[in-house]
Short mmCIF file of C-alpha atoms and ligand atoms in Angstrom, two decimals:
data_model
loop_
_atom_site.label_atom_id
_atom_site.label_comp_id
_atom_site.label_asym_id
_atom_site.label_seq_id
_atom_site.Cartn_x
_atom_site.Cartn_y
_atom_site.Cartn_z
CA MET A 1 -25.66 0.38 14.18
CA THR A 2 -22.14 -0.86 14.32
CA LYS A 3 -20.88 -1.21 10.86
CA LYS A 4 -18.88 -4.55 9.95
CA ALA A 5 -15.61 -4.17 7.76
CA LEU A 6 -13.77 -6.87 6.11
CA ILE A 7 -10.13 -6.20 5.29
CA THR A 8 -7.87 -8.32 3.24
CA GLY A 9 -4.09 -7.85 3.72
CA ILE A 10 -4.98 -6.68 7.17
CA ALA A 11 -1.60 -7.45 8.58
CA GLY A 12 0.38 -5.23 6.10
CA GLN A 13 1.24 -1.76 6.53
CA ASP A 14 -2.14 -0.33 5.22
CA GLY A 15 -4.17 -3.17 6.45
CA SER A 16 -3.05 -2.37 10.15
CA TYR A 17 -3.46 1.45 9.81
CA LEU A 18 -7.07 0.90 8.33
CA ALA A 19 -7.96 -1.55 11.14
CA GLU A 20 -7.07 1.10 13.75
CA LEU A 21 -9.11 3.87 11.88
CA LEU A 22 -12.01 1.73 11.53
CA LEU A 23 -11.91 0.60 15.22
CA ASP A 24 -11.58 4.50 16.23
CA LYS A 25 -14.63 4.84 14.30
CA GLY A 26 -16.56 2.05 16.02
CA TYR A 27 -16.38 -0.42 13.23
CA GLU A 28 -16.47 -4.12 13.90
CA VAL A 29 -13.29 -5.22 12.15
CA HIS A 30 -12.84 -8.44 10.46
CA GLY A 31 -9.69 -9.60 8.83
CA ILE A 32 -8.46 -12.41 6.27
CA VAL A 33 -5.04 -14.04 6.88
CA ARG A 34 -3.17 -17.09 5.82
CA ARG A 35 -2.99 -20.10 8.32
CA VAL A 36 0.69 -19.59 8.52
CA ALA A 37 0.12 -16.10 9.98
CA ILE A 38 -1.96 -17.39 12.77
CA GLU A 39 0.96 -19.86 13.41
CA ASP A 40 3.79 -17.30 13.38
CA THR A 41 2.09 -14.25 15.12
CA GLU A 42 5.04 -12.63 16.22
CA HIS A 43 6.45 -11.95 12.58
CA LYS A 44 3.60 -12.17 10.33
CA LEU A 45 1.09 -10.27 12.43
CA LYS A 46 3.56 -7.91 13.95
CA ASN A 47 1.64 -4.75 12.71
CA ILE A 48 -1.54 -5.90 14.33
CA VAL A 49 -0.47 -7.57 17.53
CA HIS A 50 -1.68 -4.54 19.55
CA LEU A 51 -5.32 -5.05 17.88
CA LEU A 52 -5.58 -8.75 18.19
CA ASP A 53 -8.15 -8.72 21.01
CA ARG A 54 -10.26 -6.04 19.24
CA ILE A 55 -10.49 -7.58 15.73
CA GLN A 56 -11.74 -11.06 14.30
CA LEU A 57 -9.29 -12.92 12.01
CA HIS A 58 -10.63 -15.42 9.59
CA VAL A 59 -8.17 -18.02 8.05
CA ALA A 60 -8.76 -18.05 4.44
CA SER A 61 -6.88 -18.27 1.21
CA LEU A 62 -7.90 -15.63 -1.49
CA ASP A 63 -6.76 -17.72 -4.22
CA ASN A 64 -9.44 -20.40 -3.38
CA VAL A 65 -12.99 -19.27 -4.60
CA PHE A 66 -14.67 -21.62 -1.88
CA SER A 67 -12.62 -19.96 1.01
CA VAL A 68 -13.64 -16.52 -0.19
CA ILE A 69 -17.15 -17.32 -0.46
CA LYS A 70 -17.18 -18.82 3.20
CA THR A 71 -15.63 -15.96 4.47
CA VAL A 72 -18.01 -13.41 2.92
CA LYS A 73 -21.04 -15.75 4.03
CA ASP A 74 -19.78 -15.72 7.59
CA VAL A 75 -18.96 -12.16 7.94
CA VAL A 76 -21.50 -10.31 5.53
CA PRO A 77 -19.65 -7.17 5.64
CA GLU A 78 -20.80 -3.67 4.92
CA GLU A 79 -17.55 -2.64 3.62
CA CYS A 80 -14.63 -4.67 2.14
CA TYR A 81 -11.30 -3.33 1.73
CA HIS A 82 -9.35 -5.54 -0.74
CA LEU A 83 -5.42 -4.68 0.05
CA ALA A 84 -4.01 -8.19 -0.32
CA SER A 85 -1.94 -8.79 -3.23
CA SER A 86 1.36 -10.41 -4.55
CA SER A 87 3.49 -7.45 -5.02
CA PHE A 88 6.80 -9.33 -4.90
CA VAL A 89 8.99 -7.81 -7.90
CA SER A 90 10.39 -10.77 -9.67
CA TYR A 91 11.21 -11.59 -13.20
CA SER A 92 11.05 -15.49 -12.82
CA PHE A 93 8.33 -16.92 -14.90
CA GLU A 94 6.60 -19.02 -12.14
CA ASP A 95 6.45 -15.97 -10.17
CA GLU A 96 4.84 -13.96 -13.03
CA ILE A 97 2.22 -16.62 -13.62
CA SER A 98 1.22 -16.75 -9.97
CA ILE A 99 1.23 -12.85 -9.38
CA LEU A 100 -1.02 -12.41 -12.27
CA ASN A 101 -3.36 -15.17 -11.53
CA ASN A 102 -3.56 -14.75 -7.68
CA ASN A 103 -3.96 -10.86 -7.95
CA VAL A 104 -6.64 -11.10 -10.75
CA ASN A 105 -8.43 -14.18 -9.18
CA SER A 106 -8.64 -12.92 -5.69
CA THR A 107 -10.24 -9.55 -6.73
CA HIS A 108 -12.71 -11.42 -9.04
CA TYR A 109 -13.72 -14.08 -6.41
CA LEU A 110 -14.21 -11.26 -3.87
CA LEU A 111 -16.47 -9.14 -6.21
CA ALA A 112 -18.32 -12.26 -7.22
CA ALA A 113 -18.72 -13.57 -3.66
CA LEU A 114 -19.85 -9.98 -2.32
CA LYS A 115 -22.43 -9.60 -5.47
CA GLU A 116 -24.03 -12.86 -4.32
CA PHE A 117 -23.85 -13.08 -0.59
CA ALA A 118 -23.46 -9.48 0.53
CA PRO A 119 -24.75 -7.28 -2.40
CA GLU A 120 -25.05 -4.02 -0.39
CA CYS A 121 -21.20 -4.26 0.63
CA ARG A 122 -19.13 -1.30 -0.58
CA PHE A 123 -15.88 -2.59 -2.02
CA TYR A 124 -12.40 -0.57 -2.17
CA PHE A 125 -9.67 -2.12 -4.26
CA ALA A 126 -6.02 -1.18 -3.72
CA GLY A 127 -4.78 0.00 -7.12
CA THR A 128 -1.39 1.53 -7.65
CA SER A 129 0.67 4.19 -9.72
CA GLU A 130 2.24 0.95 -11.16
CA MET A 131 -0.81 0.84 -13.23
CA PHE A 132 0.51 4.07 -15.03
CA GLY A 133 3.95 2.58 -15.41
CA GLN A 134 5.95 4.20 -18.13
CA VAL A 135 3.88 7.39 -18.40
CA SER A 136 4.27 10.24 -20.87
CA VAL A 137 2.13 12.64 -18.86
CA PHE A 138 3.16 14.66 -15.55
CA PRO A 139 1.58 14.72 -13.17
CA GLN A 140 -0.69 11.70 -13.78
CA ASP A 141 -4.62 11.92 -12.94
CA GLU A 142 -7.59 9.75 -13.35
CA ALA A 143 -7.67 10.49 -17.26
CA THR A 144 -4.18 9.61 -17.81
CA PRO A 145 -3.87 6.27 -20.17
CA PHE A 146 -2.69 3.13 -18.29
CA THR A 147 0.79 1.63 -19.62
CA PRO A 148 1.87 -0.93 -17.05
CA ARG A 149 5.34 -2.10 -17.19
CA SER A 150 5.16 -4.99 -14.96
CA ILE A 151 3.12 -8.19 -14.55
CA TYR A 152 2.16 -6.53 -10.93
CA GLY A 153 1.11 -3.39 -12.61
CA ILE A 154 -1.01 -5.52 -15.37
CA SER A 155 -2.58 -7.58 -12.61
CA LYS A 156 -3.69 -4.30 -10.68
CA LEU A 157 -4.91 -2.88 -13.84
CA ALA A 158 -7.23 -5.94 -14.73
CA GLY A 159 -8.40 -5.44 -10.98
CA TYR A 160 -9.27 -1.99 -11.73
CA HIS A 161 -11.28 -3.05 -14.85
CA LEU A 162 -13.09 -5.88 -12.92
CA VAL A 163 -13.97 -3.22 -10.18
CA ARG A 164 -15.53 -0.80 -13.20
CA ASN A 165 -17.05 -3.73 -14.68
CA TYR A 166 -19.04 -4.80 -11.63
CA ARG A 167 -19.84 -1.15 -10.96
CA GLN A 168 -21.22 -0.62 -14.42
CA GLN A 169 -22.90 -4.26 -15.22
CA TYR A 170 -24.26 -4.96 -11.57
CA GLY A 171 -24.46 -1.51 -9.96
CA ALA A 172 -21.81 -2.56 -7.17
CA PHE A 173 -20.46 0.28 -4.91
CA ALA A 174 -17.05 -0.53 -5.91
CA CYS A 175 -13.94 2.01 -6.07
CA THR A 176 -10.26 1.83 -6.96
CA GLY A 177 -7.87 3.92 -5.27
CA ILE A 178 -4.71 4.52 -7.50
CA LEU A 179 -2.34 5.00 -4.83
CA TYR A 180 1.12 6.29 -5.00
CA ASN A 181 3.85 5.25 -2.75
CA HIS A 182 3.19 5.66 0.87
CA GLU A 183 5.31 5.17 3.73
CA SER A 184 5.43 4.94 7.55
CA PRO A 185 7.48 3.26 10.42
CA ARG A 186 5.60 0.00 9.39
CA ARG A 187 6.90 0.12 5.80
CA GLY A 188 8.66 -3.19 4.61
CA TYR A 189 12.48 -3.17 4.67
CA GLU A 190 12.13 -4.26 0.85
CA PHE A 191 11.07 -0.73 0.05
CA VAL A 192 13.89 2.01 -0.51
CA THR A 193 12.44 4.34 2.08
CA ARG A 194 12.75 1.85 5.13
CA LYS A 195 15.92 0.52 3.82
CA ILE A 196 17.60 4.04 3.80
CA VAL A 197 15.89 5.11 7.18
CA SER A 198 17.11 1.71 8.81
CA SER A 199 20.45 2.07 7.29
CA ALA A 200 20.87 5.90 8.44
CA VAL A 201 19.91 5.01 11.86
CA LYS A 202 22.39 2.07 12.24
CA ILE A 203 25.29 4.05 10.98
CA SER A 204 24.58 6.76 13.14
CA LEU A 205 24.67 4.08 16.00
CA GLY A 206 27.77 2.48 14.87
CA LEU A 207 25.91 -0.70 13.87
CA GLN A 208 26.51 -0.62 10.25
CA LYS A 209 29.25 1.11 8.03
CA THR A 210 27.87 1.65 4.54
CA VAL A 211 24.60 1.23 2.38
CA LEU A 212 24.29 -0.10 -0.98
CA LEU A 213 21.42 1.60 -3.10
CA GLY A 214 20.39 1.45 -6.70
CA ASN A 215 19.19 4.20 -8.77
CA LEU A 216 19.51 7.67 -6.59
CA ASP A 217 17.81 9.67 -9.48
CA ALA A 218 14.53 7.72 -9.51
CA CYS A 219 11.75 9.98 -8.64
CA ARG A 220 8.86 9.02 -6.17
CA ASP A 221 5.81 10.76 -5.08
CA TRP A 222 5.85 9.69 -1.26
CA GLY A 223 3.01 9.93 1.05
CA TYR A 224 2.17 9.08 4.58
CA ALA A 225 0.31 5.68 4.94
CA PRO A 226 -2.16 6.72 7.55
CA ASP A 227 -3.38 9.51 5.44
CA TYR A 228 -3.81 7.00 2.45
CA VAL A 229 -6.13 4.76 4.35
CA GLU A 230 -8.30 7.75 5.31
CA ALA A 231 -8.68 8.27 1.68
CA MET A 232 -9.76 4.58 1.25
CA TRP A 233 -12.36 5.12 3.88
CA ARG A 234 -13.67 8.38 2.33
CA MET A 235 -14.11 6.79 -1.04
CA LEU A 236 -16.58 4.15 0.43
CA GLN A 237 -18.54 7.10 2.30
CA ALA A 238 -19.08 9.05 -0.72
CA PRO A 239 -22.52 9.28 -2.41
CA GLU A 240 -21.44 7.55 -5.65
CA PRO A 241 -18.46 5.00 -6.21
CA ASP A 242 -15.75 6.18 -8.30
CA ASP A 243 -11.98 5.78 -8.80
CA TYR A 244 -9.58 8.26 -7.39
CA VAL A 245 -5.79 9.05 -7.68
CA VAL A 246 -4.15 9.23 -3.94
CA ALA A 247 -0.99 11.32 -4.02
CA THR A 248 0.88 14.17 -2.61
CA GLY A 249 1.43 15.99 -5.92
CA VAL A 250 4.99 16.48 -4.99
CA THR A 251 7.97 14.32 -6.42
CA HIS A 252 11.12 13.73 -4.79
CA THR A 253 14.36 11.90 -5.84
CA VAL A 254 15.66 9.05 -4.13
CA ARG A 255 18.97 11.03 -3.56
CA GLU A 256 17.01 13.87 -1.79
CA PHE A 257 15.20 11.14 0.43
CA VAL A 258 18.61 9.80 1.36
CA SER A 259 19.97 13.26 2.05
CA ARG A 260 17.09 14.24 4.35
CA ALA A 261 17.06 10.88 6.09
CA PHE A 262 20.98 11.18 6.77
CA ALA A 263 20.55 14.64 7.67
CA ALA A 264 17.88 13.69 10.40
CA VAL A 265 20.54 11.72 12.06
CA GLY A 266 23.18 14.17 11.71
CA LEU A 267 25.23 12.78 8.76
CA ASP A 268 26.05 13.53 5.38
CA TYR A 269 24.94 10.61 3.13
CA ARG A 270 27.82 10.98 0.63
CA CYS A 271 30.26 9.50 3.10
CA TYR A 272 28.12 6.42 3.60
CA VAL A 273 25.97 5.66 0.46
CA GLN A 274 27.37 3.41 -2.47
CA VAL A 275 25.57 2.65 -5.72
CA ASP A 276 25.10 -0.71 -6.53
CA PRO A 277 24.16 -1.95 -10.04
CA ARG A 278 22.31 -4.96 -8.42
CA PHE A 279 19.59 -2.74 -7.14
CA PHE A 280 19.44 -0.52 -10.34
CA ARG A 281 16.19 -0.10 -12.10
CA PRO A 282 15.75 2.22 -15.06
CA THR A 283 14.50 5.94 -14.25
CA GLU A 284 11.16 6.85 -15.73
CA ALA A 285 11.63 9.28 -18.61
CA VAL A 286 8.48 11.27 -16.86
CA PRO A 287 8.45 10.80 -13.21
CA LEU A 288 5.66 9.13 -11.25
CA CYS A 289 3.65 11.90 -9.69
CA GLY A 290 0.22 12.00 -8.75
CA ALA A 291 -2.52 14.65 -9.10
CA PRO A 292 -4.96 14.47 -6.08
CA LYS A 293 -7.30 17.28 -7.43
CA LYS A 294 -10.29 14.89 -7.84
CA ILE A 295 -10.34 13.36 -4.32
CA HIS A 296 -9.32 16.68 -2.72
CA ASP A 297 -12.34 18.48 -4.46
CA ARG A 298 -14.93 15.85 -4.11
CA LEU A 299 -14.06 13.83 -0.94
CA GLY A 300 -12.12 16.92 0.78
CA TRP A 301 -8.88 14.69 1.28
CA ALA A 302 -5.44 16.30 1.49
CA PRO A 303 -2.23 14.73 2.74
CA THR A 304 -1.37 15.72 6.24
CA LYS A 305 2.41 15.44 6.41
CA THR A 306 5.56 16.63 4.53
CA LEU A 307 8.21 14.31 3.45
CA ASP A 308 10.67 15.51 6.35
CA GLU A 309 7.84 14.87 8.76
CA ILE A 310 7.39 11.34 7.38
CA ILE A 311 11.09 10.73 7.75
CA ALA A 312 11.23 12.19 11.21
CA GLY A 313 8.60 9.64 12.18
CA MET A 314 10.24 6.63 10.60
CA VAL A 315 13.72 7.82 12.23
CA SER A 316 12.21 8.02 15.70
CA HIS A 317 10.65 4.52 15.24
CA GLU A 318 13.83 3.15 13.98
CA ARG A 319 15.72 4.40 16.89
CA THR A 320 13.30 3.04 19.49
CA LEU A 321 13.93 -0.43 17.58
CA HIS A 322 17.38 -0.11 18.78
CA GLY A 323 16.54 0.98 22.36
CA ARG A 324 17.34 4.56 21.67
CA GLN A 325 14.83 7.42 22.54
CA GLU A 326 14.88 10.73 21.11
CA GLY A 327 17.84 12.78 22.11
CA SER A 328 19.60 9.92 23.64
P1 GDP B 1 8.29 1.06 -5.71
O1 GDP B 1 8.03 2.62 -6.39
O2 GDP B 1 7.13 0.20 -5.45
O3 GDP B 1 9.23 0.08 -6.63
O4 GDP B 1 9.09 1.15 -4.37
P2 GDP B 1 10.75 0.94 -3.75
O5 GDP B 1 10.50 1.76 -2.54
O6 GDP B 1 11.14 -0.38 -3.92
O7 GDP B 1 11.58 1.96 -5.07
C1 GDP B 1 11.22 3.16 -5.11
C2 GDP B 1 12.34 3.77 -6.06
O8 GDP B 1 13.67 3.64 -5.45
C3 GDP B 1 12.59 2.96 -7.37
O9 GDP B 1 12.56 3.90 -8.50
C4 GDP B 1 13.86 2.17 -7.15
O10 GDP B 1 14.63 1.96 -8.32
C5 GDP B 1 14.57 3.12 -6.33
N1 GDP B 1 15.74 2.70 -5.54
C6 GDP B 1 16.98 2.88 -5.52
N2 GDP B 1 17.76 2.26 -4.55
C7 GDP B 1 16.91 1.29 -4.19
C8 GDP B 1 17.12 0.14 -3.23
O11 GDP B 1 18.28 -0.27 -2.92
N3 GDP B 1 16.14 -0.66 -3.14
C9 GDP B 1 14.82 -0.54 -3.59
N4 GDP B 1 13.78 -1.26 -3.28
N5 GDP B 1 14.59 0.62 -4.31
C10 GDP B 1 15.70 1.39 -4.81
#
């Protein structure tokens, strides 16, 4: 029997890889998008343009409970992956209020709608290492206390507690994946890895001269996005619902990433990178680095790519965007 999956945030990096994974496994894939996305397919749906004839899109607004209920009633999914969220890092008051409201409400509306209209549906919630925030433990795992340092982190932590509450109070098969940074050729340009790779390739092609970056000593645990959507799927196939840290267990500085990305295009980053205080964020006293032991032991998940392999894939994709094939 074909399984039906509903994905929020289907047009994002993770949503698009997850849609591909589920289609390969024979799922009927439904996605929720905003009206504006349907009207601007070329830009807003660029990650899923190649899938449009194989998936069913539903125009809905996750901050409108009626819209969420209607979609859940229309689809009656067996698995729901809630990846959409406002993740814009901003310090303005209006943004703070809407990020918290939108992220908490959308998760709550989905859980409530599924409980009522698709009670057998298994639910995945996209948590994040930002829930740990300013940590004092290295590496972090499922037992590490949460000390979020941003409204985004707080909103995700509230979602995590909603998921646990629905699991404990109503027996929902609901899981949170606490995902560390994960990259790919589909990563948005606002993230440091894409910014670095894109700049390195452009500089190597003579299209750009320098790149301005923030804190080069910041550390991140960078994984490969397609591995992380595999982890999401495995969580929903497990015998019992639970929460899992998804990470590589290895941390690198931004400086290491820059150095390797520039080396991949034959350049020394020190000649091209300038530090600009505008992009500066304070370094964590204890770096963010996840311990993926639980998901490895229970679900057999492990990352498949090294950082150099991830960089190579991103560089190769960036070169094709500029009409260059490998070796040309
Ligand atoms: P985040 O972990 O979700 O904040 O992912 P980012 O890719 O945006 O940032 C990763 C790390 O890179 C953070 O510690 C930033 O402080 C650091 N960083 C250094 N320079 C830059 C920059 O120019 N842009 C961004 N986005 N991050 C930078």
